[in-house]
mmCIF file of C-alpha atoms in Angstrom:
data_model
loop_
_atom_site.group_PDB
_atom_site.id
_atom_site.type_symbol
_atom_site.label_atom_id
_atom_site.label_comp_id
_atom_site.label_asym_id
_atom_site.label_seq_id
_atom_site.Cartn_x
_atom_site.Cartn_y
_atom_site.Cartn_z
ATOM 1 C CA UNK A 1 -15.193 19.426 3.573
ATOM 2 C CA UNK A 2 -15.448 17.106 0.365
ATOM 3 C CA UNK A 3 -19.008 16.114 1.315
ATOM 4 C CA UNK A 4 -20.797 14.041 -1.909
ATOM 5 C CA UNK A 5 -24.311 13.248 -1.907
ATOM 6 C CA UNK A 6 -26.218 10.760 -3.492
ATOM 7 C CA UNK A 7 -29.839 10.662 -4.457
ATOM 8 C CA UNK A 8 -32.128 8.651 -4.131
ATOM 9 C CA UNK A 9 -30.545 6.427 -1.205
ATOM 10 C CA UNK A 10 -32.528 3.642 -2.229
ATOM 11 C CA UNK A 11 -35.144 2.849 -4.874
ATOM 12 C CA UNK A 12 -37.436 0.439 -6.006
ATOM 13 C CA UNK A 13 -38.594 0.492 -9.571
ATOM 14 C CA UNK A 14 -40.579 -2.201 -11.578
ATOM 15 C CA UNK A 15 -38.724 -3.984 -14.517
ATOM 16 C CA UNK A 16 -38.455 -1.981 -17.684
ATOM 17 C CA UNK A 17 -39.053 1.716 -16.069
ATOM 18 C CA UNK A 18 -35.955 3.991 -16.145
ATOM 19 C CA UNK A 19 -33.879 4.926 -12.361
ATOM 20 C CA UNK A 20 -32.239 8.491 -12.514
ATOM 21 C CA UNK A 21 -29.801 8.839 -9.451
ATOM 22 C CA UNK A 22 -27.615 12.132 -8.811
ATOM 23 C CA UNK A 23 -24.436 12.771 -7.480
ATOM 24 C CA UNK A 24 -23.325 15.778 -6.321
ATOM 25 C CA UNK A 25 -20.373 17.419 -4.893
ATOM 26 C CA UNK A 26 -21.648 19.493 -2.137
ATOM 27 C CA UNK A 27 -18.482 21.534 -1.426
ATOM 28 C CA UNK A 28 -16.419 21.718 -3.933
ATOM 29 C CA UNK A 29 -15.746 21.635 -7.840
ATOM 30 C CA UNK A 30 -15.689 18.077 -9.376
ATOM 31 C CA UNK A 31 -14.286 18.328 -12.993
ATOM 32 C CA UNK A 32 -14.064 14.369 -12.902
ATOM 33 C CA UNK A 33 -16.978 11.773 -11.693
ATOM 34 C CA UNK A 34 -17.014 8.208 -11.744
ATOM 35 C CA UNK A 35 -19.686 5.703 -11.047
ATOM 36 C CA UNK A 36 -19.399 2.179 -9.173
ATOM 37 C CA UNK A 37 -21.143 -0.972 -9.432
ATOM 38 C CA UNK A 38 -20.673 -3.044 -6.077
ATOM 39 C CA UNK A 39 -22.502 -6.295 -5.443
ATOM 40 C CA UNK A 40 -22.704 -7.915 -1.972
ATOM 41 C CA UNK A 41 -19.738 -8.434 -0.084
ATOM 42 C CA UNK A 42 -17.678 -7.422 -3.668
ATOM 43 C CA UNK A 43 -14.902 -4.574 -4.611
ATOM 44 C CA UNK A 44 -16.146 -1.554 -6.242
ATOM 45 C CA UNK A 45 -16.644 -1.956 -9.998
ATOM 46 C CA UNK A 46 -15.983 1.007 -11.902
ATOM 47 C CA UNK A 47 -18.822 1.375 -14.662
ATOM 48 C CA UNK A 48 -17.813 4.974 -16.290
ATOM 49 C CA UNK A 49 -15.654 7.491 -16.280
ATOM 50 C CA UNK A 50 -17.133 11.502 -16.539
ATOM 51 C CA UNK A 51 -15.547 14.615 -17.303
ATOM 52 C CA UNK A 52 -17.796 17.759 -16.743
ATOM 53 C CA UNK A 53 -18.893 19.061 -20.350
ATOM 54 C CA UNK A 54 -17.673 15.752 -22.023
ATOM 55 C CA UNK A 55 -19.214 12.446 -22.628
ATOM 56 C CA UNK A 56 -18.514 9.913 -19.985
ATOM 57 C CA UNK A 57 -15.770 6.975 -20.674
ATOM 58 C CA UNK A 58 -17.342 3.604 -20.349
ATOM 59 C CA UNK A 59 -15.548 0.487 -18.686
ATOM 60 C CA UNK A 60 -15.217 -2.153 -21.015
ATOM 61 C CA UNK A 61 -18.213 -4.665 -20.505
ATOM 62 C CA UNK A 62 -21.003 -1.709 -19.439
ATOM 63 C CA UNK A 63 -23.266 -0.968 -22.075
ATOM 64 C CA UNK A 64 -23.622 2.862 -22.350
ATOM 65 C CA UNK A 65 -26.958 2.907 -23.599
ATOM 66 C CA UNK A 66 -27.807 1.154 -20.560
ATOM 67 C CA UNK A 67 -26.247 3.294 -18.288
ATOM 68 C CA UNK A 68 -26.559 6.951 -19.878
ATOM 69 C CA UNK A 69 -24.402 9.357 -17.865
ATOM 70 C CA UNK A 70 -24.771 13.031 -17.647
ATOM 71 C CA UNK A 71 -21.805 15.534 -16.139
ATOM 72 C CA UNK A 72 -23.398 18.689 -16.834
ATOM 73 C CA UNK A 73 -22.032 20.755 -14.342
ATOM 74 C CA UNK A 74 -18.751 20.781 -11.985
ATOM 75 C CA UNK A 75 -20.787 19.485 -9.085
ATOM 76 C CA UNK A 76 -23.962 17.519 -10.217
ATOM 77 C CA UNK A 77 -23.382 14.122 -12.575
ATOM 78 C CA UNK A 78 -26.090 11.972 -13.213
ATOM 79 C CA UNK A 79 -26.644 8.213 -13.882
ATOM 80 C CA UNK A 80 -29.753 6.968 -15.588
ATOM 81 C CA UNK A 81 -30.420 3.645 -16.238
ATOM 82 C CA UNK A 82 -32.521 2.784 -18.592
ATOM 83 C CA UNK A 83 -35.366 0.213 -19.055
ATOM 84 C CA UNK A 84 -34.296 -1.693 -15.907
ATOM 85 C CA UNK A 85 -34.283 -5.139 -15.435
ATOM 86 C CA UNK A 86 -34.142 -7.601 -12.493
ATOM 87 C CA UNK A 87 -30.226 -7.771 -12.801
ATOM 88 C CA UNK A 88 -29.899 -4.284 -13.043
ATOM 89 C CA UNK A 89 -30.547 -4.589 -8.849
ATOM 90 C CA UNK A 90 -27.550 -3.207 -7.321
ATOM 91 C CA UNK A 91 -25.301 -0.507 -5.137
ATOM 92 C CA UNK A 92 -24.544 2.194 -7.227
ATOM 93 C CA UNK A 93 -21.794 4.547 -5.936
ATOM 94 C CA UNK A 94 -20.595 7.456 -7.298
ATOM 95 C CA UNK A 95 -17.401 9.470 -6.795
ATOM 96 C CA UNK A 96 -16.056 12.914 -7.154
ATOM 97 C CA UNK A 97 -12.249 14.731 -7.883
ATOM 98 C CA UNK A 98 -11.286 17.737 -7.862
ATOM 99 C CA UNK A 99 -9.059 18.848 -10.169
ATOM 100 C CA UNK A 100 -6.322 17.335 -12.010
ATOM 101 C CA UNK A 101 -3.446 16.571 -10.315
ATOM 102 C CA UNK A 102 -6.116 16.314 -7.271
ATOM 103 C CA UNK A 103 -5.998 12.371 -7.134
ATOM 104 C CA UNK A 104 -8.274 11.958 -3.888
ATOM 105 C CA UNK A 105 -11.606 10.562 -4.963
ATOM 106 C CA UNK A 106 -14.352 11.353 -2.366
ATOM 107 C CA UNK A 107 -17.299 9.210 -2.189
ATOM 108 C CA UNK A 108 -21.425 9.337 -2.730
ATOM 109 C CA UNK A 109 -23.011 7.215 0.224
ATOM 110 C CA UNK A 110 -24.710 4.622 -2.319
ATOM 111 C CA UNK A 111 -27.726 4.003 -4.006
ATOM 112 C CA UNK A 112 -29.769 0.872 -3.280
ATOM 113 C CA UNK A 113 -31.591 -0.130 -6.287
ATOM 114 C CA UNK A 114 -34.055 -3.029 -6.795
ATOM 115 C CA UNK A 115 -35.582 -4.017 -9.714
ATOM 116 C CA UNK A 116 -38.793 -5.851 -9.213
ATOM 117 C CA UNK B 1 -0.327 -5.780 -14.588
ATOM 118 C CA UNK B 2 -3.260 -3.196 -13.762
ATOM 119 C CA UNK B 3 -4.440 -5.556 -10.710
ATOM 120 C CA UNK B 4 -4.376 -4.751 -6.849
ATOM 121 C CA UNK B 5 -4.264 -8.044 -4.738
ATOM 122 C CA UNK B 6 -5.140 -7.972 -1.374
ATOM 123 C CA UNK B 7 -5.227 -10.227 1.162
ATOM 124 C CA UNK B 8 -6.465 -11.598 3.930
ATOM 125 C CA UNK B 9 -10.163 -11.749 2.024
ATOM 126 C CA UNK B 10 -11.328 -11.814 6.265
ATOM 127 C CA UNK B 11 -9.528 -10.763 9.161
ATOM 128 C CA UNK B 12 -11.105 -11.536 12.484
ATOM 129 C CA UNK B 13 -8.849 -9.371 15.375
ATOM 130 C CA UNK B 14 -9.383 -8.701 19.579
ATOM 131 C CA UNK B 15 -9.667 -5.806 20.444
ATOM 132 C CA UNK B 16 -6.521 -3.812 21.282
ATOM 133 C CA UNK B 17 -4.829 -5.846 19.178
ATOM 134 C CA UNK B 18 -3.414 -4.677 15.510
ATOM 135 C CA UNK B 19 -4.980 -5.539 12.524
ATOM 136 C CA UNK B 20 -2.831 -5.964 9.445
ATOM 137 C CA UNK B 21 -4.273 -5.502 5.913
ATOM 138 C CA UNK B 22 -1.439 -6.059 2.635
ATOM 139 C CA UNK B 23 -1.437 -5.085 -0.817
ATOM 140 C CA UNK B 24 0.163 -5.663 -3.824
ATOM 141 C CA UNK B 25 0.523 -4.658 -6.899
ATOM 142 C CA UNK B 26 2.199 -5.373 -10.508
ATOM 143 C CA UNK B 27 2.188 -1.720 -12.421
ATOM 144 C CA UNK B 28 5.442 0.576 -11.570
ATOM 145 C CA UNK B 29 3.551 3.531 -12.432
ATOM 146 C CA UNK B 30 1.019 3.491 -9.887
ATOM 147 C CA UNK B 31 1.936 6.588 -7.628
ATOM 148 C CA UNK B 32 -0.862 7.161 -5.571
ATOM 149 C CA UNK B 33 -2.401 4.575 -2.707
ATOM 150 C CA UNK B 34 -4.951 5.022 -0.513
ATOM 151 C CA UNK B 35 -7.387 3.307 1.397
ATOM 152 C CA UNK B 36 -11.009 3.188 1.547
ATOM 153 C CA UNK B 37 -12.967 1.831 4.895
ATOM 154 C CA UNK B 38 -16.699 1.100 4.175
ATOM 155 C CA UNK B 39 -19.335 0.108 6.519
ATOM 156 C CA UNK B 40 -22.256 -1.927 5.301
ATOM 157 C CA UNK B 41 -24.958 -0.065 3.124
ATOM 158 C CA UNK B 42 -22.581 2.946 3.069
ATOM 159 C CA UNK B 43 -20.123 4.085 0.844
ATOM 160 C CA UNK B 44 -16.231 3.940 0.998
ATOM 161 C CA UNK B 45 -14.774 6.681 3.178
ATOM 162 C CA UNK B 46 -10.934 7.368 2.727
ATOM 163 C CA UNK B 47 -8.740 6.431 5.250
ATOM 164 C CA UNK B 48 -5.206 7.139 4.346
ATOM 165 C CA UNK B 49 -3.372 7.713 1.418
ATOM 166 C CA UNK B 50 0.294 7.128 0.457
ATOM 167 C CA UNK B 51 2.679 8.061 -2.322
ATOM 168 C CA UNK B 52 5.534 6.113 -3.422
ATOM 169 C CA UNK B 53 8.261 8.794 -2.093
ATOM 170 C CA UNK B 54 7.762 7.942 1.407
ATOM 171 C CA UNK B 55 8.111 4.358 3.427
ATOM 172 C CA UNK B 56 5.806 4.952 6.085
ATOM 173 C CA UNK B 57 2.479 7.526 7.016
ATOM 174 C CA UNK B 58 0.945 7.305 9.895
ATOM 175 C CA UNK B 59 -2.654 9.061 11.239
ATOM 176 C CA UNK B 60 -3.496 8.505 14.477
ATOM 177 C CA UNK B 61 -4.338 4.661 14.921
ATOM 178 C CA UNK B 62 -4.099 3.721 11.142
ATOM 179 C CA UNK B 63 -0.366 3.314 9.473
ATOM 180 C CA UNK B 64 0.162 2.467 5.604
ATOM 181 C CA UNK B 65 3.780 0.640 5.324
ATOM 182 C CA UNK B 66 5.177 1.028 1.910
ATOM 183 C CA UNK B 67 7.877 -1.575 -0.052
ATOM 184 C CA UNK B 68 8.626 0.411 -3.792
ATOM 185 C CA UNK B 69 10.844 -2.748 -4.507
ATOM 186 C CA UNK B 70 8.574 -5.186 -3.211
ATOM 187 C CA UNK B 71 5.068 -3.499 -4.578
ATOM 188 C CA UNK B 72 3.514 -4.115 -1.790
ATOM 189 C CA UNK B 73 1.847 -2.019 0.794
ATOM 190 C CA UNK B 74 0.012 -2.645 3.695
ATOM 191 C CA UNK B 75 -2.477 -1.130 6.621
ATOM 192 C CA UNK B 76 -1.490 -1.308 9.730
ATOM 193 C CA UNK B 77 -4.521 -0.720 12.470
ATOM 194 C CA UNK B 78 -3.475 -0.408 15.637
ATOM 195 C CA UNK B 79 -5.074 -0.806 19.286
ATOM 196 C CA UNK B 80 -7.941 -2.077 17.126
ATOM 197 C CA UNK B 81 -11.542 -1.577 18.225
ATOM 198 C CA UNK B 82 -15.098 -2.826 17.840
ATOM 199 C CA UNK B 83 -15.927 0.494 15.023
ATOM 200 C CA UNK B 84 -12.931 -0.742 12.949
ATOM 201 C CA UNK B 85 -15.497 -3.056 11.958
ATOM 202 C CA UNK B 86 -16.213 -2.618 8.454
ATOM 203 C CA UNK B 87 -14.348 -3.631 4.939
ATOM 204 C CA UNK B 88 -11.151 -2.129 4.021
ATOM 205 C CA UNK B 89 -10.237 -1.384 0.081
ATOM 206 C CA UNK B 90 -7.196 -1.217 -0.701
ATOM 207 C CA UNK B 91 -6.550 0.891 -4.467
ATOM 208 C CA UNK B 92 -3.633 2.489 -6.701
ATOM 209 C CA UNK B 93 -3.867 4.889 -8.917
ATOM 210 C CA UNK B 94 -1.308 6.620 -11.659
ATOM 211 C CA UNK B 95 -0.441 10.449 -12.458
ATOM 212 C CA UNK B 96 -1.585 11.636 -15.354
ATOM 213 C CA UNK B 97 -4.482 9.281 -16.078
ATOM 214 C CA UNK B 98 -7.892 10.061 -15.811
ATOM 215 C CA UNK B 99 -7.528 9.296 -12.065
ATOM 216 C CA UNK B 100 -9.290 6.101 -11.944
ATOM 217 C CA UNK B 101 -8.516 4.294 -9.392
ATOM 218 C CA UNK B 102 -7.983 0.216 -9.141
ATOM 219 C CA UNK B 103 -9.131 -1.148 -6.298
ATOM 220 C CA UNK B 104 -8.187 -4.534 -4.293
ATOM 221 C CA UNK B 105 -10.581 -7.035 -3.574
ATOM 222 C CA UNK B 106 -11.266 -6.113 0.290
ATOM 223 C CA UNK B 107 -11.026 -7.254 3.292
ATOM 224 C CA UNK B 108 -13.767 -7.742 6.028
ATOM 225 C CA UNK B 109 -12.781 -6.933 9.881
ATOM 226 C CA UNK B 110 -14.367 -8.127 12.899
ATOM 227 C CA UNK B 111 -12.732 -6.722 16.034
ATOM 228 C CA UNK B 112 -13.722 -8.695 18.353
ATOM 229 C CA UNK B 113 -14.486 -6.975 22.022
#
């Protein structure tokens, strides 16, 4: 159980085109999702904060027009970035919890993205 | 104070022996700790997770030691193997927040065979 998927896997995108990627939580209800920034060989860096039917929290430092994020539902959030650029290029992970009081956060296998 | 150190930044262990990952951290309210394992081009899979109310929890090979006095906490691997491989996360988390969790700065294993 606590299986969450990420799509695309990996995706390459010329500069100044937009890069949707979902994350969904394939078995079970995610009232809270949070998305991850990780360069190579770095920690996770934790970009936004989203509560299902609320506008996400943004990190200080990440612009949010940048990186629009969508929780419509208790299992699907989405992260859109917008008019991508070169140092956009990144792994992009995103994570799901259950609810509160649930504090294990389960894990999206990544998305690859390159920005050419 | 809402930092996680860890440490060794690269661990490099035979196999069968025990590889030793520590923690530490600076805010008293952090009650939850777990760790992540993540293999290259994948994301972070939890290991084990601790709370502050017990010293010690242990799941088959992997152990997470716990000092409330100290802040520190630690992974403890042991009869290490080859697929131990990977980079361990240390994080901390508090009750009542919006659950986000702070992670360490990670640590790369080779187990050597």
């Amino acid at each position: 159980g606590a299986v969450v998927s990420q799509h695309p896997s990996w995706v390459i995108c010329k500069s100044g085109t937009s890069v949707k990627i979902e994350c969904r939580s394939l078995d079970f209800q995610a009232t809270t999702m949070f998305w991850y920034r990780q360069f190579p060989k770095q920690s996770l860096m934790l970009m936004a904060t989203s509560n299902e039917g609320s506008k996400a929290t943004y990190e200080q430092g990440v612009e949010k027009d940048k990186f629009l994020i969508n929780h419509a539902s208790l299992t699907l959030s989405t992260l859109t970035v917008t008019s991508a650029h070169p140092e956009d290029s990144s792994f992009y992970i995103c994570s799901a919890r259950g609810f509160p009081g649930q504090e294990t956060q389960y894990f999206g296998p990544g998305t690859r993205l390159l920005v050419l | 104070q809402q930092q996680v150190k860890q440490s060794p930044q690269s661990l490099i262990v035979q196999k069968g022996g025990i590889s030793i990952i520590n923690c530490a951290y600076e805010n008293t309210a952090f009650d939850y700790f777990p760790w992540y394992q993540q293999f290259p081009g994948k994301g972070p899979a939890l290991l084990i997770a601790i709370r502050p109310d017990v010293s010690e929890k242990k799941e088959g090979r992997f152990t997470i030691s716990f000092n409330k006095s100290a802040k520190q906490f630690s992974l403890h691997i042991m009869d290490s193997q080859p697929g131990d491989s990977a980079t361990y996360f240390c994080a901390a988390s508090k009750a009542g927040n919006t659950g986000k969790l702070i992670f360490g700065q990670g640590t790369t294993l080779q187990v050597k065979p």
